[in-house]
Short mmCIF file of C-alpha atoms and ligand atoms in Angstrom, two decimals:
data_model
loop_
_atom_site.label_atom_id
_atom_site.label_comp_id
_atom_site.label_asym_id
_atom_site.label_seq_id
_atom_site.Cartn_x
_atom_site.Cartn_y
_atom_site.Cartn_z
CA MET A 945 90.49 33.44 149.99
CA ASN A 946 91.50 32.74 146.37
CA THR A 947 93.82 29.75 146.27
CA ALA A 948 95.32 30.31 142.88
CA PHE A 949 97.62 27.63 141.64
CA PHE A 950 100.29 28.21 139.06
CA PRO A 951 98.42 27.98 135.74
CA GLU A 952 99.55 24.66 134.29
CA ARG A 953 98.50 25.57 130.78
CA VAL A 954 98.15 28.78 128.87
CA ARG A 955 96.69 29.45 125.43
CA VAL A 956 98.95 30.92 122.74
CA SER A 957 97.72 32.58 119.54
CA THR A 958 98.51 30.31 116.57
CA GLY A 959 100.80 32.87 114.95
CA SER A 960 102.76 33.41 118.18
CA ALA A 961 103.02 29.64 118.74
CA ILE A 962 104.52 29.18 115.27
CA VAL A 963 107.04 32.03 115.68
CA ILE A 964 108.27 30.84 119.11
CA GLY A 965 108.52 27.26 117.87
CA LEU A 966 105.67 25.61 119.78
CA MET A 967 104.03 24.42 116.57
CA LYS A 968 104.81 24.18 112.85
CA GLY A 969 102.96 26.22 110.26
CA ARG A 970 103.24 28.85 107.53
CA ILE A 971 102.29 32.44 108.28
CA ASP A 972 102.77 35.39 105.96
CA ALA A 973 102.66 38.06 108.67
CA LYS A 974 104.60 37.28 111.80
CA PRO A 975 103.38 38.63 115.14
CA THR A 976 106.01 40.77 116.90
CA THR A 977 104.26 40.22 120.23
CA VAL A 978 103.61 36.85 121.88
CA TYR A 979 99.87 36.74 122.57
CA LEU A 980 98.87 34.59 125.54
CA LEU A 981 95.35 33.90 126.81
CA MET A 982 94.58 32.51 130.25
CA CYS A 983 93.34 28.94 129.90
CA ARG A 984 90.19 27.76 131.69
CA ASN A 985 87.72 24.92 131.28
CA LYS A 986 84.92 27.42 131.62
CA LYS A 987 84.20 30.56 129.58
CA CYS A 988 84.66 34.12 130.81
CA SER A 989 82.31 35.52 133.49
CA ALA A 990 81.60 38.51 131.28
CA ASN A 991 79.26 38.47 128.32
CA CYS A 992 80.63 40.76 125.61
CA SER A 993 78.46 40.42 122.51
CA PHE A 994 81.37 40.28 120.04
CA CYS A 995 83.49 37.75 121.94
CA PRO A 996 83.54 33.93 121.52
CA GLN A 997 84.77 33.67 125.15
CA ALA A 998 81.57 35.33 126.49
CA LYS A 999 79.64 33.29 129.07
CA GLU A 1000 76.53 32.96 126.84
CA SER A 1001 78.45 32.63 123.56
CA ARG A 1002 78.12 29.43 121.52
CA GLY A 1003 81.46 30.33 119.96
CA ARG A 1004 84.56 28.11 120.08
CA GLY A 1005 86.37 28.11 123.45
CA ASP A 1006 89.78 28.23 121.76
CA MET A 1007 89.06 31.49 119.91
CA LEU A 1008 89.52 35.17 120.66
CA SER A 1009 88.36 37.39 117.79
CA ARG A 1010 88.87 35.27 114.67
CA VAL A 1011 92.18 33.79 115.93
CA THR A 1012 92.62 30.30 117.41
CA TRP A 1013 94.60 29.89 120.61
CA PRO A 1014 95.72 26.29 121.28
CA PRO A 1015 96.73 25.48 124.87
CA PHE A 1016 100.30 24.52 125.83
CA PRO A 1017 102.02 23.63 129.11
CA THR A 1018 103.02 26.95 130.66
CA LYS A 1019 106.57 25.81 131.36
CA GLN A 1020 107.06 24.93 127.68
CA VAL A 1021 105.68 28.34 126.67
CA VAL A 1022 107.97 30.24 129.02
CA ASP A 1023 111.01 28.26 127.84
CA SER A 1024 110.13 29.05 124.21
CA LEU A 1025 109.70 32.70 125.11
CA GLU A 1026 113.25 32.76 126.44
CA SER A 1027 114.80 31.78 123.10
CA ALA A 1028 112.37 33.84 121.01
CA THR A 1029 112.95 37.06 122.92
CA LYS A 1030 116.72 36.54 123.07
CA SER A 1031 116.72 36.42 119.27
CA GLY A 1032 114.82 39.72 119.20
CA LEU A 1033 111.99 38.09 117.26
CA MET A 1034 109.49 39.14 119.89
CA LYS A 1035 109.20 42.66 121.27
CA ARG A 1036 106.49 42.06 123.86
CA VAL A 1037 104.38 39.51 125.68
CA CYS A 1038 100.67 40.26 125.91
CA ILE A 1039 98.53 38.36 128.43
CA GLN A 1040 94.81 38.42 127.71
CA SER A 1041 93.12 37.75 131.03
CA LEU A 1042 89.56 36.44 131.00
CA ASN A 1043 87.20 37.67 133.72
CA TYR A 1044 87.01 35.08 136.51
CA PRO A 1045 87.58 35.04 140.30
CA GLU A 1046 91.18 33.74 140.28
CA ALA A 1047 92.23 35.85 137.26
CA PHE A 1048 94.35 38.34 139.20
CA ASP A 1049 96.40 35.69 141.03
CA ASP A 1050 96.75 33.45 137.98
CA VAL A 1051 98.17 36.35 135.96
CA LEU A 1052 100.48 37.32 138.84
CA LEU A 1053 101.94 33.79 138.99
CA LEU A 1054 102.34 33.65 135.21
CA VAL A 1055 104.04 37.07 135.10
CA ARG A 1056 106.47 36.06 137.84
CA GLU A 1057 107.34 32.90 135.91
CA ILE A 1058 107.88 34.83 132.67
CA ARG A 1059 109.86 37.57 134.44
CA SER A 1060 112.10 34.91 136.04
CA LYS A 1061 113.23 33.95 132.52
CA VAL A 1062 112.91 36.96 130.23
CA SER A 1063 113.06 40.76 130.46
CA VAL A 1064 110.79 41.50 127.48
CA PRO A 1065 108.00 44.07 128.16
CA ILE A 1066 104.75 42.53 129.38
CA SER A 1067 101.24 43.89 128.75
CA VAL A 1068 98.15 42.61 130.51
CA SER A 1069 94.66 43.14 129.06
CA CYS A 1070 92.13 42.71 131.83
CA LYS A 1071 89.03 43.86 133.68
CA PRO A 1072 89.33 46.83 136.08
CA PHE A 1073 91.42 46.18 139.23
CA ASP A 1074 92.11 48.54 142.13
CA ARG A 1075 95.37 50.44 142.51
CA GLN A 1076 96.80 48.11 145.13
CA LYS A 1077 96.37 45.10 142.84
CA MET A 1078 97.75 46.98 139.83
CA ARG A 1079 100.83 47.85 141.91
CA MET A 1080 101.36 44.19 142.71
CA TRP A 1081 101.45 43.55 138.96
CA THR A 1082 103.93 46.34 138.30
CA ASP A 1083 106.13 44.99 141.11
CA ALA A 1084 105.98 41.54 139.48
CA GLY A 1085 107.09 42.94 136.12
CA VAL A 1086 104.01 44.08 134.18
CA ASN A 1087 104.96 47.16 132.12
CA ARG A 1088 101.62 48.08 130.57
CA ILE A 1089 97.97 47.43 131.31
CA SER A 1090 94.98 47.58 129.02
CA VAL A 1091 91.43 47.92 130.29
CA ALA A 1092 89.15 47.66 127.27
CA LEU A 1093 86.44 50.23 126.70
CA ASP A 1094 85.68 48.52 123.37
CA ALA A 1095 82.67 50.79 122.79
CA ALA A 1096 82.84 54.48 121.87
CA THR A 1097 79.77 55.54 123.89
CA GLU A 1098 78.13 54.60 127.19
CA GLN A 1099 74.96 53.53 125.40
CA ILE A 1100 76.81 51.13 123.06
CA PHE A 1101 78.93 49.93 126.01
CA ASP A 1102 75.79 48.96 127.96
CA ARG A 1103 74.28 47.34 124.88
CA VAL A 1104 77.29 45.15 123.93
CA LYS A 1105 79.14 44.41 127.18
CA GLY A 1106 77.33 46.07 130.10
CA ARG A 1107 73.99 45.85 131.91
CA ASN A 1108 71.91 45.14 128.74
CA VAL A 1109 73.69 41.79 128.25
CA GLY A 1110 74.10 40.90 131.91
CA GLY A 1111 77.77 41.91 131.77
CA PRO A 1112 79.69 43.01 134.90
CA TYR A 1113 81.04 46.18 133.37
CA LEU A 1114 80.02 49.79 133.96
CA TRP A 1115 81.12 52.59 131.64
CA HIS A 1116 82.11 54.99 134.44
CA ARG A 1117 83.98 52.33 136.36
CA GLN A 1118 85.89 51.31 133.24
CA ARG A 1119 86.95 54.93 132.59
CA LYS A 1120 87.82 55.48 136.27
CA ALA A 1121 89.95 52.33 136.22
CA LEU A 1122 91.83 53.66 133.18
CA LYS A 1123 92.59 56.93 134.98
CA GLU A 1124 93.74 55.04 138.08
CA ALA A 1125 95.90 52.80 135.89
CA VAL A 1126 97.64 55.91 134.57
CA GLU A 1127 98.41 56.90 138.17
CA VAL A 1128 99.98 53.46 138.79
CA PHE A 1129 101.67 52.67 135.46
CA GLY A 1130 102.29 56.22 134.31
CA GLU A 1131 101.11 58.22 131.29
CA GLY A 1132 101.85 56.35 128.06
CA SER A 1133 101.90 52.93 129.75
CA VAL A 1134 98.16 52.34 129.69
CA SER A 1135 96.17 51.19 126.69
CA THR A 1136 92.57 50.53 125.91
CA HIS A 1137 90.82 48.81 123.01
CA LEU A 1138 88.26 50.62 120.85
CA ILE A 1139 86.21 48.63 118.34
CA VAL A 1140 85.10 50.48 115.19
CA GLY A 1141 81.78 49.24 113.83
CA LEU A 1142 79.59 48.64 116.89
CA GLY A 1143 77.07 51.27 115.75
CA GLU A 1144 78.93 54.43 116.78
CA THR A 1145 79.46 57.39 114.45
CA GLU A 1146 82.96 58.43 113.40
CA LYS A 1147 82.39 61.60 115.46
CA GLU A 1148 81.61 59.59 118.60
CA ILE A 1149 84.71 57.41 118.30
CA CYS A 1150 86.95 60.44 117.60
CA GLU A 1151 85.57 62.11 120.74
CA THR A 1152 86.42 59.00 122.78
CA ILE A 1153 89.90 58.83 121.24
CA GLN A 1154 90.37 62.44 122.39
CA TRP A 1155 89.18 61.50 125.91
CA CYS A 1156 91.77 58.72 125.96
CA VAL A 1157 94.56 61.04 124.81
CA ASP A 1158 93.58 63.65 127.44
CA SER A 1159 93.53 60.91 130.10
CA GLY A 1160 97.02 59.61 129.23
CA VAL A 1161 95.60 56.38 127.74
CA TYR A 1162 96.62 55.02 124.34
CA PRO A 1163 93.63 53.66 122.37
CA GLY A 1164 94.30 50.64 120.13
CA LEU A 1165 91.85 50.42 117.21
CA PHE A 1166 90.09 47.18 116.29
CA ALA A 1167 87.65 46.60 113.42
CA PHE A 1168 84.46 44.84 114.51
CA THR A 1169 84.71 41.20 113.35
CA PRO A 1170 81.57 39.03 113.36
CA ILE A 1171 82.43 35.70 115.06
CA PRO A 1172 80.21 32.59 114.73
CA GLY A 1173 78.30 31.76 117.92
CA THR A 1174 78.43 35.30 119.34
CA ARG A 1175 75.44 37.67 119.80
CA LEU A 1176 76.77 39.86 116.94
CA GLU A 1177 77.56 36.99 114.54
CA LYS A 1178 75.17 38.42 111.95
CA SER A 1179 76.40 42.02 112.16
CA SER A 1180 78.70 43.53 109.53
CA PRO A 1181 82.27 44.78 109.86
CA PRO A 1182 82.85 48.51 109.24
CA SER A 1183 83.36 49.83 105.70
CA LEU A 1184 87.03 50.17 104.78
CA SER A 1185 86.60 53.85 103.91
CA SER A 1186 85.11 54.63 107.32
CA TYR A 1187 87.83 52.62 109.10
CA ARG A 1188 90.56 54.45 107.13
CA ARG A 1189 89.08 57.83 108.10
CA VAL A 1190 89.02 56.82 111.76
CA GLN A 1191 92.61 55.53 111.53
CA LEU A 1192 93.76 58.83 110.02
CA ALA A 1193 91.97 60.80 112.74
CA HIS A 1194 93.43 58.45 115.38
CA TYR A 1195 96.91 59.15 113.98
CA PHE A 1196 96.60 62.95 114.31
CA LEU A 1197 94.84 62.83 117.70
CA THR A 1198 97.23 60.35 119.33
CA HIS A 1199 100.23 62.23 117.94
CA LYS A 1200 98.66 65.35 119.53
CA GLU A 1201 99.00 67.05 116.17
CA ASN A 1202 95.33 67.95 116.29
CA ARG A 1203 92.31 67.85 118.59
CA PHE A 1204 88.76 66.59 118.19
CA GLU A 1205 87.46 70.15 118.55
CA ASN A 1206 89.26 71.15 115.33
CA MET A 1207 87.80 68.33 113.26
CA ALA A 1208 84.66 68.60 111.10
CA PHE A 1209 81.82 66.12 110.71
CA ASP A 1210 78.73 65.94 108.48
CA SER A 1211 75.19 65.59 109.85
CA GLY A 1212 75.62 61.79 109.94
CA GLY A 1213 78.71 62.08 112.10
CA CYS A 1214 81.16 61.17 109.30
CA ILE A 1215 84.54 62.89 109.25
CA ILE A 1216 84.72 65.63 106.58
CA GLY A 1217 87.65 67.56 108.04
CA PHE A 1218 90.72 66.31 109.89
CA GLY A 1219 91.91 69.78 110.91
CA ALA A 1220 95.11 69.34 108.88
CA SER A 1221 96.25 70.76 105.52
CA LYS A 1222 95.95 68.65 102.37
CA GLU A 1223 99.77 68.50 102.19
CA ARG A 1224 100.00 67.21 105.76
CA LEU A 1225 97.22 64.68 105.12
CA LEU A 1226 98.97 63.37 101.99
CA GLU A 1227 102.27 63.23 103.84
CA ALA A 1228 100.74 61.18 106.69
CA ILE A 1229 98.89 58.87 104.27
CA GLY A 1230 102.08 58.52 102.21
CA SER A 1231 103.97 57.27 105.27
CA GLY A 1232 101.43 54.45 105.69
CA GLU A 1233 101.81 54.83 109.47
CA PRO A 1234 98.17 55.71 110.24
CA PHE A 1235 97.04 52.33 108.86
CA LEU A 1236 99.40 50.17 110.91
CA THR A 1237 98.00 48.16 113.83
CA SER A 1238 97.68 50.50 116.82
CA GLY A 1239 98.21 49.31 120.39
CA CYS A 1240 101.07 48.78 122.82
CA PRO A 1241 104.53 49.22 121.28
CA GLY A 1242 105.39 46.06 119.31
CA CYS A 1243 101.74 44.93 119.08
CA ASN A 1244 100.87 44.13 115.43
CA ARG A 1245 98.05 41.53 115.86
CA PRO A 1246 98.26 39.95 112.33
CA TYR A 1247 94.85 38.94 110.90
CA TYR A 1248 93.10 39.62 114.19
CA ASN A 1249 90.25 41.35 112.34
CA GLU A 1250 90.55 40.08 108.78
CA ARG A 1251 91.29 37.00 106.74
CA PRO A 1252 94.52 36.63 104.80
CA GLY A 1253 93.91 37.67 101.18
CA ARG A 1254 91.18 40.14 102.17
CA PRO A 1255 91.65 43.93 102.52
CA LEU A 1256 93.54 44.59 105.76
CA TYR A 1257 92.01 46.92 108.32
CA ASN A 1258 95.17 46.98 110.45
CA TYR A 1259 98.48 46.43 108.68
CA PRO A 1260 100.82 44.25 110.79
CA ARG A 1261 103.85 45.47 108.75
CA GLN A 1262 104.91 48.45 106.67
CA LEU A 1263 102.55 49.11 103.76
CA LEU A 1264 103.64 48.43 100.19
CA PRO A 1265 103.51 51.40 97.75
CA GLU A 1266 100.40 49.99 96.04
CA GLU A 1267 98.70 49.60 99.42
CA ILE A 1268 99.37 53.27 100.17
CA GLU A 1269 97.91 54.19 96.77
CA GLU A 1270 94.85 52.08 97.64
CA ALA A 1271 94.46 53.86 100.98
CA LYS A 1272 94.66 57.21 99.19
CA ARG A 1273 91.97 56.08 96.74
CA VAL A 1274 89.68 54.77 99.52
CA LEU A 1275 90.07 58.10 101.35
CA GLY A 1276 89.15 59.98 98.19
CA PHE A 1277 92.53 61.56 97.45
S1 SF4 B 312 97.10 46.64 122.52
FE1 SF4 B 312 97.94 44.69 121.86
S2 SF4 B 312 99.62 44.21 123.27
FE2 SF4 B 312 98.39 45.83 124.16
S3 SF4 B 312 96.93 44.77 125.49
FE3 SF4 B 312 95.93 45.08 123.53
S4 SF4 B 312 96.30 43.23 122.33
FE4 SF4 B 312 97.75 43.27 124.04
#
């Protein structure tokens, strides 16, 4: 019987900690979601090849992607949340749950504590749980759940986070859990994470985006980011042009303005047709919207996949006119 105790400490992404007043610092793109990470002395039980929290990773224990997450007393965090959400600064709380035996109960206790103080929407990113457990979370106040696929194909999934790396995850179980989550949370209240740049083709990731849309799951796009100490520390991030094409396809597919079947790809699996007119493409590009961070509403994940001063894969704020011109140029318009 799990004897979970109220988690005394929780990790907070540096940007979130600065915005809600837990620490001082200068940031040029403010998160609009408070990102929390369950705090443990040990690493995660899973072994995802891109993650510094993976059980065999030599990466830093206070990192997730390229972001640092200092720990704070949970009570202090929840109190800071209260003032930050009242001021409208923060639109959501996102709890990243590592994979460990007490994870479910720890998150439940944390959610109850947060819900006792604030009414802001709460997302939980976690491993697959059964319906009964997911319902306990919704009853406690969780609005959205994210079960990460991360990989676009079963083969890549097994290679980076499944059986080939001694990970606990199975492709079919992950997809089944997403469908069950839609039954519990409702269509439009379930997300997943898809990482561009793990060796998939643009065609393969567009096909998986379409599967998500047809399953009532919203796919958030991430650019693969090599992190020191992880299995993939020597791999390269995706090219900006490829990432922009996938973002544009993601925009049309998730807005149900087009379907994968109507898109065109070259022999290498690169997108050569979006199934939209040139006018419509230029209009969408001109809005900048396709290149914004995609995920739960209010999730903007500043500098999650890139360093400040470098080209942004996901824009955490509206694009500037010159950034839209740059996107047009990169896309060949
Ligand atoms: S999409 Fe964003 S808010 Fe939603 S679970 Fe993922 S990181 Fe959290």
